[in-house]
PDB file of C-alpha atoms in Angstrom:
ATOM      1  CA  MET L   2      43.604 129.611  64.456  1.00  0.00           C
ATOM      2  CA  SER L   3      45.395 126.297  64.917  1.00  0.00           C
ATOM      3  CA  LEU L   4      44.202 123.807  67.515  1.00  0.00           C
ATOM      4  CA  ARG L   5      47.570 124.075  69.324  1.00  0.00           C
ATOM      5  CA  ARG L   6      47.317 127.870  69.614  1.00  0.00           C
ATOM      6  CA  PHE L   7      43.723 127.616  70.810  1.00  0.00           C
ATOM      7  CA  TRP L   8      44.714 125.062  73.453  1.00  0.00           C
ATOM      8  CA  ASN L   9      47.631 127.243  74.605  1.00  0.00           C
ATOM      9  CA  GLN L  10      45.238 130.168  75.078  1.00  0.00           C
ATOM     10  CA  ILE L  11      42.865 128.000  77.119  1.00  0.00           C
ATOM     11  CA  GLN L  12      45.778 126.804  79.272  1.00  0.00           C
ATOM     12  CA  SER L  13      46.935 130.364  79.815  1.00  0.00           C
ATOM     13  CA  ARG L  14      43.513 131.364  81.116  1.00  0.00           C
ATOM     14  CA  LEU L  15      43.022 128.308  83.315  1.00  0.00           C
ATOM     15  CA  ALA L  16      46.577 128.089  84.656  1.00  0.00           C
ATOM     16  CA  PRO L  17      48.382 131.408  84.236  1.00  0.00           C
ATOM     17  CA  VAL L  18      52.139 131.268  84.678  1.00  0.00           C
ATOM     18  CA  PRO L  19      53.232 132.922  87.929  1.00  0.00           C
ATOM     19  CA  GLU L  20      55.925 135.560  87.714  1.00  0.00           C
ATOM     20  CA  ILE L  21      59.302 135.028  89.309  1.00  0.00           C
ATOM     21  CA  ASP L  22      59.884 137.498  92.129  1.00  0.00           C
ATOM     22  CA  ALA L  23      61.745 140.502  90.732  1.00  0.00           C
ATOM     23  CA  GLY L  24      64.421 140.374  93.418  1.00  0.00           C
ATOM     24  CA  LEU L  25      65.059 136.670  92.891  1.00  0.00           C
ATOM     25  CA  TRP L  26      65.246 137.118  89.137  1.00  0.00           C
ATOM     26  CA  LEU L  27      67.609 140.079  89.330  1.00  0.00           C
ATOM     27  CA  SER L  28      69.907 138.155  91.668  1.00  0.00           C
ATOM     28  CA  ALA L  29      69.977 135.181  89.305  1.00  0.00           C
ATOM     29  CA  ILE L  30      70.748 137.337  86.278  1.00  0.00           C
ATOM     30  CA  GLN L  31      73.489 139.235  88.079  1.00  0.00           C
ATOM     31  CA  ALA L  32      75.087 136.038  89.366  1.00  0.00           C
ATOM     32  CA  TYR L  33      75.947 134.818  85.861  1.00  0.00           C
ATOM     33  CA  PRO L  34      77.656 137.295  83.500  1.00  0.00           C
ATOM     34  CA  PHE L  35      76.445 135.494  80.382  1.00  0.00           C
ATOM     35  CA  LEU L  36      72.838 135.971  81.524  1.00  0.00           C
ATOM     36  CA  GLN L  37      73.444 139.591  82.485  1.00  0.00           C
ATOM     37  CA  ALA L  38      74.858 140.194  78.990  1.00  0.00           C
ATOM     38  CA  LEU L  39      71.541 139.280  77.336  1.00  0.00           C
ATOM     39  CA  ALA L  40      69.470 142.058  75.809  1.00  0.00           C
ATOM     40  CA  LEU L  41      66.685 143.230  78.127  1.00  0.00           C
ATOM     41  CA  ALA L  42      64.025 141.820  75.791  1.00  0.00           C
ATOM     42  CA  ASP L  43      65.720 138.415  75.902  1.00  0.00           C
ATOM     43  CA  GLN L  44      65.975 138.595  79.687  1.00  0.00           C
ATOM     44  CA  ALA L  45      62.222 139.189  79.835  1.00  0.00           C
ATOM     45  CA  LYS L  46      61.560 136.208  77.544  1.00  0.00           C
ATOM     46  CA  LEU L  47      63.894 134.060  79.611  1.00  0.00           C
ATOM     47  CA  ARG L  48      62.091 135.074  82.799  1.00  0.00           C
ATOM     48  CA  ALA L  49      58.766 133.881  81.363  1.00  0.00           C
ATOM     49  CA  LEU L  50      60.348 130.621  80.220  1.00  0.00           C
ATOM     50  CA  ALA L  51      61.966 130.025  83.598  1.00  0.00           C
ATOM     51  CA  ALA L  52      58.698 130.734  85.419  1.00  0.00           C
ATOM     52  CA  LEU L  53      56.863 128.066  83.426  1.00  0.00           C
ATOM     53  CA  PHE L  54      59.800 125.694  83.848  1.00  0.00           C
ATOM     54  CA  LEU L  55      59.619 126.118  87.624  1.00  0.00           C
ATOM     55  CA  GLN L  56      55.877 125.470  87.553  1.00  0.00           C
ATOM     56  CA  ARG L  57      56.372 122.176  85.715  1.00  0.00           C
ATOM     57  CA  LYS L  58      59.479 120.733  87.347  1.00  0.00           C
ATOM     58  CA  GLN L  59      60.142 119.358  90.811  1.00  0.00           C
ATOM     59  CA  PHE L  60      63.420 119.972  92.631  1.00  0.00           C
ATOM     60  CA  HIS L  61      64.770 117.482  95.155  1.00  0.00           C
ATOM     61  CA  GLY L  62      67.779 118.068  97.384  1.00  0.00           C
ATOM     62  CA  ALA L  63      70.029 115.075  98.034  1.00  0.00           C
ATOM     63  CA  HIS L  64      71.895 114.356 101.288  1.00  0.00           C
ATOM     64  CA  GLY L  65      69.833 116.880 103.220  1.00  0.00           C
ATOM     65  CA  LEU L  66      70.405 119.780 100.843  1.00  0.00           C
ATOM     66  CA  GLU L  67      67.605 122.363 100.885  1.00  0.00           C
ATOM     67  CA  VAL L  68      66.998 123.686  97.369  1.00  0.00           C
ATOM     68  CA  THR L  69      66.065 127.306  97.967  1.00  0.00           C
ATOM     69  CA  ASP L  70      64.001 129.462  95.625  1.00  0.00           C
ATOM     70  CA  ALA L  71      67.160 131.332  94.643  1.00  0.00           C
ATOM     71  CA  MET L  72      68.923 128.088  93.700  1.00  0.00           C
ATOM     72  CA  ALA L  73      65.954 126.867  91.680  1.00  0.00           C
ATOM     73  CA  VAL L  74      65.705 130.158  89.768  1.00  0.00           C
ATOM     74  CA  GLN L  75      69.415 130.108  88.928  1.00  0.00           C
ATOM     75  CA  ILE L  76      69.123 126.568  87.576  1.00  0.00           C
ATOM     76  CA  ALA L  77      65.911 127.338  85.666  1.00  0.00           C
ATOM     77  CA  ALA L  78      67.386 130.418  83.984  1.00  0.00           C
ATOM     78  CA  GLN L  79      70.360 128.465  82.651  1.00  0.00           C
ATOM     79  CA  ALA L  80      68.299 125.415  81.687  1.00  0.00           C
ATOM     80  CA  CYS L  81      65.927 127.572  79.636  1.00  0.00           C
ATOM     81  CA  LEU L  82      68.572 129.659  77.885  1.00  0.00           C
ATOM     82  CA  PRO L  83      68.924 127.217  74.940  1.00  0.00           C
ATOM     83  CA  LEU L  84      65.136 127.383  74.389  1.00  0.00           C
ATOM     84  CA  LEU L  85      64.960 131.168  74.195  1.00  0.00           C
ATOM     85  CA  HIS L  86      64.247 131.405  70.462  1.00  0.00           C
ATOM     86  CA  TRP L  87      62.006 128.373  70.030  1.00  0.00           C
ATOM     87  CA  GLY L  88      58.574 129.973  70.085  1.00  0.00           C
ATOM     88  CA  THR L  89      56.300 130.608  73.053  1.00  0.00           C
ATOM     89  CA  PRO L  90      57.361 129.333  76.484  1.00  0.00           C
ATOM     90  CA  ARG L  91      54.892 126.457  76.264  1.00  0.00           C
ATOM     91  CA  GLU L  92      56.079 125.497  72.786  1.00  0.00           C
ATOM     92  CA  ALA L  93      59.736 125.715  73.749  1.00  0.00           C
ATOM     93  CA  LEU L  94      59.395 123.687  76.936  1.00  0.00           C
ATOM     94  CA  THR L  95      58.059 120.666  75.052  1.00  0.00           C
ATOM     95  CA  TRP L  96      61.745 119.864  74.545  1.00  0.00           C
ATOM     96  CA  TYR L  97      61.910 119.091  78.262  1.00  0.00           C
ATOM     97  CA  ASP L  98      58.585 117.309  78.648  1.00  0.00           C
ATOM     98  CA  ASP L  99      60.073 113.820  79.094  1.00  0.00           C
ATOM     99  CA  PHE L 100      60.969 114.391  82.734  1.00  0.00           C
ATOM    100  CA  VAL L 101      59.862 116.244  85.869  1.00  0.00           C
ATOM    101  CA  GLY L 102      62.522 115.705  88.523  1.00  0.00           C
ATOM    102  CA  ILE L 103      65.748 117.645  89.055  1.00  0.00           C
ATOM    103  CA  VAL L 104      67.957 116.202  91.797  1.00  0.00           C
ATOM    104  CA  VAL L 105      70.490 118.603  93.296  1.00  0.00           C
ATOM    105  CA  HIS L 106      73.478 117.264  95.238  1.00  0.00           C
ATOM    106  CA  PRO L 107      75.516 119.531  97.521  1.00  0.00           C
ATOM    107  CA  GLY L 108      78.754 118.530  95.758  1.00  0.00           C
ATOM    108  CA  GLU L 109      80.039 115.771  93.529  1.00  0.00           C
ATOM    109  CA  ALA L 110      77.936 112.636  93.190  1.00  0.00           C
ATOM    110  CA  VAL L 111      79.356 109.132  92.933  1.00  0.00           C
ATOM    111  CA  ALA L 112      77.648 106.666  90.603  1.00  0.00           C
ATOM    112  CA  ARG L 113      78.277 102.929  90.567  1.00  0.00           C
ATOM    113  CA  ARG L 114      79.050 101.784  87.029  1.00  0.00           C
ATOM    114  CA  GLU L 115      79.771  98.502  85.307  1.00  0.00           C
ATOM    115  CA  SER L 116      81.459  97.633  82.039  1.00  0.00           C
ATOM    116  CA  VAL L 117      82.156  94.421  80.143  1.00  0.00           C
ATOM    117  CA  ASP L 118      85.564  93.887  78.564  1.00  0.00           C
ATOM    118  CA  GLU L 119      86.344  91.956  75.385  1.00  0.00           C
ATOM    119  CA  ALA L 120      86.670  88.729  77.359  1.00  0.00           C
ATOM    120  CA  GLY L 121      83.162  89.146  78.773  1.00  0.00           C
ATOM    121  CA  VAL L 122      84.371  89.989  82.260  1.00  0.00           C
ATOM    122  CA  VAL L 123      82.218  92.501  84.140  1.00  0.00           C
ATOM    123  CA  HIS L 124      84.089  95.300  85.885  1.00  0.00           C
ATOM    124  CA  TYR L 125      82.541  97.565  88.510  1.00  0.00           C
ATOM    125  CA  TYR L 126      83.815 101.063  89.245  1.00  0.00           C
ATOM    126  CA  ASP L 127      82.762 104.374  90.764  1.00  0.00           C
ATOM    127  CA  GLU L 128      82.368 107.474  88.606  1.00  0.00           C
ATOM    128  CA  VAL L 129      82.452 110.974  90.075  1.00  0.00           C
ATOM    129  CA  LEU L 130      79.802 113.212  88.504  1.00  0.00           C
ATOM    130  CA  LEU L 131      79.039 116.926  88.490  1.00  0.00           C
ATOM    131  CA  GLY L 132      75.800 116.283  86.621  1.00  0.00           C
ATOM    132  CA  GLU L 133      73.921 113.663  84.679  1.00  0.00           C
ATOM    133  CA  ALA L 134      70.972 113.632  82.287  1.00  0.00           C
ATOM    134  CA  MET L 135      69.088 110.364  81.958  1.00  0.00           C
ATOM    135  CA  GLU L 136      67.130 109.490  78.829  1.00  0.00           C
ATOM    136  CA  GLY L 137      63.457 109.740  79.777  1.00  0.00           C
ATOM    137  CA  GLY L 138      64.463 110.395  83.378  1.00  0.00           C
ATOM    138  CA  PRO L 139      65.535 113.151  85.754  1.00  0.00           C
ATOM    139  CA  VAL L 140      68.479 115.515  85.624  1.00  0.00           C
ATOM    140  CA  MET L 141      71.091 115.436  88.384  1.00  0.00           C
ATOM    141  CA  LEU L 142      73.220 118.478  89.217  1.00  0.00           C
ATOM    142  CA  SER L 143      75.937 119.315  91.715  1.00  0.00           C
ATOM    143  CA  TRP L 144      75.070 122.621  93.338  1.00  0.00           C
ATOM    144  CA  GLN L 145      78.749 123.312  93.956  1.00  0.00           C
ATOM    145  CA  ALA L 146      79.384 122.982  90.202  1.00  0.00           C
ATOM    146  CA  VAL L 147      76.384 125.186  89.413  1.00  0.00           C
ATOM    147  CA  ASP L 148      77.600 127.825  91.826  1.00  0.00           C
ATOM    148  CA  ASP L 149      81.178 127.614  90.545  1.00  0.00           C
ATOM    149  CA  SER L 150      80.044 128.456  87.011  1.00  0.00           C
ATOM    150  CA  ARG L 151      79.289 132.010  88.186  1.00  0.00           C
ATOM    151  CA  HIS L 152      83.035 132.593  87.903  1.00  0.00           C
ATOM    152  CA  SER L 153      83.819 130.570  84.778  1.00  0.00           C
ATOM    153  CA  MET L 154      82.620 132.741  81.908  1.00  0.00           C
ATOM    154  CA  ALA L 155      86.156 132.915  80.521  1.00  0.00           C
ATOM    155  CA  GLU L 156      86.301 129.108  80.455  1.00  0.00           C
ATOM    156  CA  GLY L 157      82.851 128.832  78.865  1.00  0.00           C
ATOM    157  CA  THR L 158      81.439 126.288  81.292  1.00  0.00           C
ATOM    158  CA  SER L 159      77.979 125.713  82.772  1.00  0.00           C
ATOM    159  CA  VAL L 160      77.039 122.294  84.136  1.00  0.00           C
ATOM    160  CA  VAL L 161      73.344 123.204  83.843  1.00  0.00           C
ATOM    161  CA  ILE L 162      73.522 124.020  80.133  1.00  0.00           C
ATOM    162  CA  HIS L 163      75.689 120.935  79.610  1.00  0.00           C
ATOM    163  CA  GLU L 164      73.145 118.535  81.082  1.00  0.00           C
ATOM    164  CA  PHE L 165      70.171 120.170  79.409  1.00  0.00           C
ATOM    165  CA  ALA L 166      72.008 120.061  76.079  1.00  0.00           C
ATOM    166  CA  HIS L 167      72.088 116.290  76.601  1.00  0.00           C
ATOM    167  CA  LYS L 168      68.323 116.384  77.110  1.00  0.00           C
ATOM    168  CA  ILE L 169      67.930 118.232  73.813  1.00  0.00           C
ATOM    169  CA  ASP L 170      70.217 115.699  72.103  1.00  0.00           C
ATOM    170  CA  MET L 171      68.085 112.863  73.526  1.00  0.00           C
ATOM    171  CA  ARG L 172      64.857 114.097  71.949  1.00  0.00           C
ATOM    172  CA  ASN L 173      65.439 111.752  69.011  1.00  0.00           C
ATOM    173  CA  GLY L 174      66.759 108.816  71.013  1.00  0.00           C
ATOM    174  CA  ALA L 175      69.971 108.095  72.865  1.00  0.00           C
ATOM    175  CA  ALA L 176      72.437 110.973  72.880  1.00  0.00           C
ATOM    176  CA  ASP L 177      74.693 110.814  69.826  1.00  0.00           C
ATOM    177  CA  GLY L 178      75.891 114.391  69.391  1.00  0.00           C
ATOM    178  CA  CYS L 179      73.290 115.291  66.775  1.00  0.00           C
ATOM    179  CA  PRO L 180      70.001 116.747  68.079  1.00  0.00           C
ATOM    180  CA  PRO L 181      66.768 116.573  66.070  1.00  0.00           C
ATOM    181  CA  LEU L 182      67.311 119.137  63.335  1.00  0.00           C
ATOM    182  CA  PRO L 183      64.390 121.237  62.038  1.00  0.00           C
ATOM    183  CA  PRO L 184      63.139 120.995  58.443  1.00  0.00           C
ATOM    184  CA  GLY L 185      65.251 123.100  56.109  1.00  0.00           C
ATOM    185  CA  PHE L 186      68.130 123.334  58.581  1.00  0.00           C
ATOM    186  CA  MET L 187      70.735 125.621  56.977  1.00  0.00           C
ATOM    187  CA  GLY L 188      69.023 125.208  53.611  1.00  0.00           C
ATOM    188  CA  SER L 189      68.990 121.405  53.611  1.00  0.00           C
ATOM    189  CA  ALA L 190      66.329 119.676  51.537  1.00  0.00           C
ATOM    190  CA  SER L 191      65.615 116.752  53.888  1.00  0.00           C
ATOM    191  CA  THR L 192      66.250 115.382  57.359  1.00  0.00           C
ATOM    192  CA  ARG L 193      68.940 113.108  55.958  1.00  0.00           C
ATOM    193  CA  ALA L 194      70.623 116.042  54.211  1.00  0.00           C
ATOM    194  CA  ALA L 195      70.444 118.085  57.426  1.00  0.00           C
ATOM    195  CA  ARG L 196      72.153 115.334  59.429  1.00  0.00           C
ATOM    196  CA  ALA L 197      74.803 114.949  56.730  1.00  0.00           C
ATOM    197  CA  LEU L 198      75.451 118.675  56.871  1.00  0.00           C
ATOM    198  CA  TRP L 199      75.721 118.516  60.648  1.00  0.00           C
ATOM    199  CA  HIS L 200      78.098 115.554  60.699  1.00  0.00           C
ATOM    200  CA  ALA L 201      80.265 117.072  57.960  1.00  0.00           C
ATOM    201  CA  ALA L 202      81.115 119.885  60.385  1.00  0.00           C
ATOM    202  CA  TRP L 203      81.048 118.101  63.742  1.00  0.00           C
ATOM    203  CA  GLU L 204      82.950 114.901  63.014  1.00  0.00           C
ATOM    204  CA  PRO L 205      86.197 116.555  61.854  1.00  0.00           C
ATOM    205  CA  ALA L 206      85.950 119.173  64.614  1.00  0.00           C
ATOM    206  CA  TYR L 207      85.589 116.411  67.214  1.00  0.00           C
ATOM    207  CA  GLU L 208      88.512 114.414  65.845  1.00  0.00           C
ATOM    208  CA  LYS L 209      90.729 117.502  65.741  1.00  0.00           C
ATOM    209  CA  PHE L 210      89.774 118.433  69.301  1.00  0.00           C
ATOM    210  CA  ARG L 211      90.308 114.868  70.518  1.00  0.00           C
ATOM    211  CA  GLU L 212      93.805 114.907  68.998  1.00  0.00           C
ATOM    212  CA  GLN L 213      94.566 118.230  70.711  1.00  0.00           C
ATOM    213  CA  VAL L 214      93.530 116.795  74.072  1.00  0.00           C
ATOM    214  CA  ILE L 215      95.628 113.652  73.575  1.00  0.00           C
ATOM    215  CA  ILE L 216      98.700 115.702  72.657  1.00  0.00           C
ATOM    216  CA  ALA L 217      98.148 117.950  75.681  1.00  0.00           C
ATOM    217  CA  GLU L 218      97.636 115.115  78.160  1.00  0.00           C
ATOM    218  CA  ARG L 219     100.237 112.647  76.901  1.00  0.00           C
ATOM    219  CA  PHE L 220     102.948 114.806  75.403  1.00  0.00           C
ATOM    220  CA  GLY L 221     102.710 118.129  77.230  1.00  0.00           C
ATOM    221  CA  GLY L 222     101.139 120.103  74.403  1.00  0.00           C
ATOM    222  CA  ALA L 223      99.080 123.245  74.873  1.00  0.00           C
ATOM    223  CA  GLN L 224      95.801 122.687  76.641  1.00  0.00           C
ATOM    224  CA  PRO L 225      92.800 123.519  74.418  1.00  0.00           C
ATOM    225  CA  TRP L 226      90.397 126.202  75.600  1.00  0.00           C
ATOM    226  CA  LEU L 227      87.323 123.984  75.441  1.00  0.00           C
ATOM    227  CA  ASP L 228      86.747 121.606  78.366  1.00  0.00           C
ATOM    228  CA  SER L 229      88.746 118.451  77.595  1.00  0.00           C
ATOM    229  CA  TYR L 230      85.824 116.311  78.789  1.00  0.00           C
ATOM    230  CA  GLY L 231      84.349 116.948  75.369  1.00  0.00           C
ATOM    231  CA  ALA L 232      86.972 114.607  73.894  1.00  0.00           C
ATOM    232  CA  THR L 233      85.478 111.532  75.587  1.00  0.00           C
ATOM    233  CA  ALA L 234      82.637 110.993  73.081  1.00  0.00           C
ATOM    234  CA  PRO L 235      80.635 112.898  70.416  1.00  0.00           C
ATOM    235  CA  PRO L 236      77.630 113.457  72.753  1.00  0.00           C
ATOM    236  CA  GLU L 237      79.945 115.024  75.339  1.00  0.00           C
ATOM    237  CA  PHE L 238      81.582 117.159  72.658  1.00  0.00           C
ATOM    238  CA  PHE L 239      78.136 118.473  71.677  1.00  0.00           C
ATOM    239  CA  ALA L 240      77.190 119.239  75.296  1.00  0.00           C
ATOM    240  CA  VAL L 241      80.531 120.917  76.063  1.00  0.00           C
ATOM    241  CA  ALA L 242      80.257 122.928  72.842  1.00  0.00           C
ATOM    242  CA  CYS L 243      76.754 124.065  73.781  1.00  0.00           C
ATOM    243  CA  GLU L 244      77.759 125.313  77.210  1.00  0.00           C
ATOM    244  CA  ALA L 245      80.725 127.161  75.703  1.00  0.00           C
ATOM    245  CA  TYR L 246      78.524 128.636  72.962  1.00  0.00           C
ATOM    246  CA  PHE L 247      76.086 130.127  75.461  1.00  0.00           C
ATOM    247  CA  VAL L 248      78.570 131.156  78.136  1.00  0.00           C
ATOM    248  CA  ASN L 249      81.331 132.656  75.982  1.00  0.00           C
ATOM    249  CA  ARG L 250      80.078 132.838  72.410  1.00  0.00           C
ATOM    250  CA  ALA L 251      82.830 135.102  71.082  1.00  0.00           C
ATOM    251  CA  GLN L 252      85.604 132.771  72.199  1.00  0.00           C
ATOM    252  CA  PHE L 253      83.713 129.696  70.994  1.00  0.00           C
ATOM    253  CA  ALA L 254      83.230 131.215  67.541  1.00  0.00           C
ATOM    254  CA  GLN L 255      86.942 131.966  67.392  1.00  0.00           C
ATOM    255  CA  GLU L 256      87.901 128.432  68.430  1.00  0.00           C
ATOM    256  CA  PHE L 257      85.281 126.619  66.330  1.00  0.00           C
ATOM    257  CA  PRO L 258      84.358 128.779  63.323  1.00  0.00           C
ATOM    258  CA  THR L 259      82.645 125.857  61.537  1.00  0.00           C
ATOM    259  CA  LEU L 260      80.457 124.914  64.519  1.00  0.00           C
ATOM    260  CA  ALA L 261      79.275 128.320  65.721  1.00  0.00           C
ATOM    261  CA  PRO L 262      77.064 128.924  62.633  1.00  0.00           C
ATOM    262  CA  GLN L 263      75.467 125.505  63.071  1.00  0.00           C
ATOM    263  CA  LEU L 264      74.628 126.137  66.715  1.00  0.00           C
ATOM    264  CA  ALA L 265      73.296 129.577  65.802  1.00  0.00           C
ATOM    265  CA  ALA L 266      71.076 128.056  63.080  1.00  0.00           C
ATOM    266  CA  PHE L 267      69.836 125.396  65.510  1.00  0.00           C
ATOM    267  CA  PHE L 268      69.244 127.489  68.613  1.00  0.00           C
ATOM    268  CA  GLU L 269      68.220 130.683  66.835  1.00  0.00           C
ATOM    269  CA  PRO L 270      66.078 129.702  63.840  1.00  0.00           C
ATOM    270  CA  GLY L 271      65.736 132.545  61.381  1.00  0.00           C
ATOM    271  CA  ARG L 272      68.887 134.292  62.479  1.00  0.00           C
ATOM    272  CA  LYS L 273      70.910 135.666  59.585  1.00  0.00           C
ATOM    273  CA  GLY L 274      74.679 135.905  59.552  1.00  0.00           C
TER     274      GLY L 274
END
């Protein structure tokens, strides 16, 4: 028996994971069609993951917002969905062990930003946010955006999955659109080969999508199905792709046939086909 497994058993006995109330869990699952569509066995696994997540994280409401148990469960279920096939709940949640706090705003949040132009002049501006994941820090979410995603399965959007995809991307440093890939990813012989395989699919897909968005916005072309925010930078393209993959996998696979197998290999190790 490995030391890690032994320690996990000791932790389980000393600090058993509480169960999420059945009524709360059922309400959360039914609120989001992509969660309701999961197989019952996967729903049970997700419930255990979400329970441990809730035990480890701290929710804070901004501007007087009260984060209810129902709200916290809905956020936890979506945040844990990408971790569903990564071992035991305790093993899987190590991906989120660099932070504790989750700040929930009632609506959009406004962040003060600054940028430096080529002449060295500093410019200050306000950026409206529906969510934000900070490297080594908390996650911020707009509850209005979280709640709105109950009705956006066709669009393939989930602000919760988006921000937690950033957290996964950040596990090997600043977000760059390529998460830490496991050994042997899609048959690769090394970490370098795995990253090369990843970039060979993602870079052309990003450039093609970016061109589609530019044509749509500047010249009246057809709007792409995927959220156009993904065209702003490779890390955003990864996060937008992840939310679409989990919320509306069939449509995502149709739109991005070269990316869907890579996300399946990453999020569902051992899956065939």
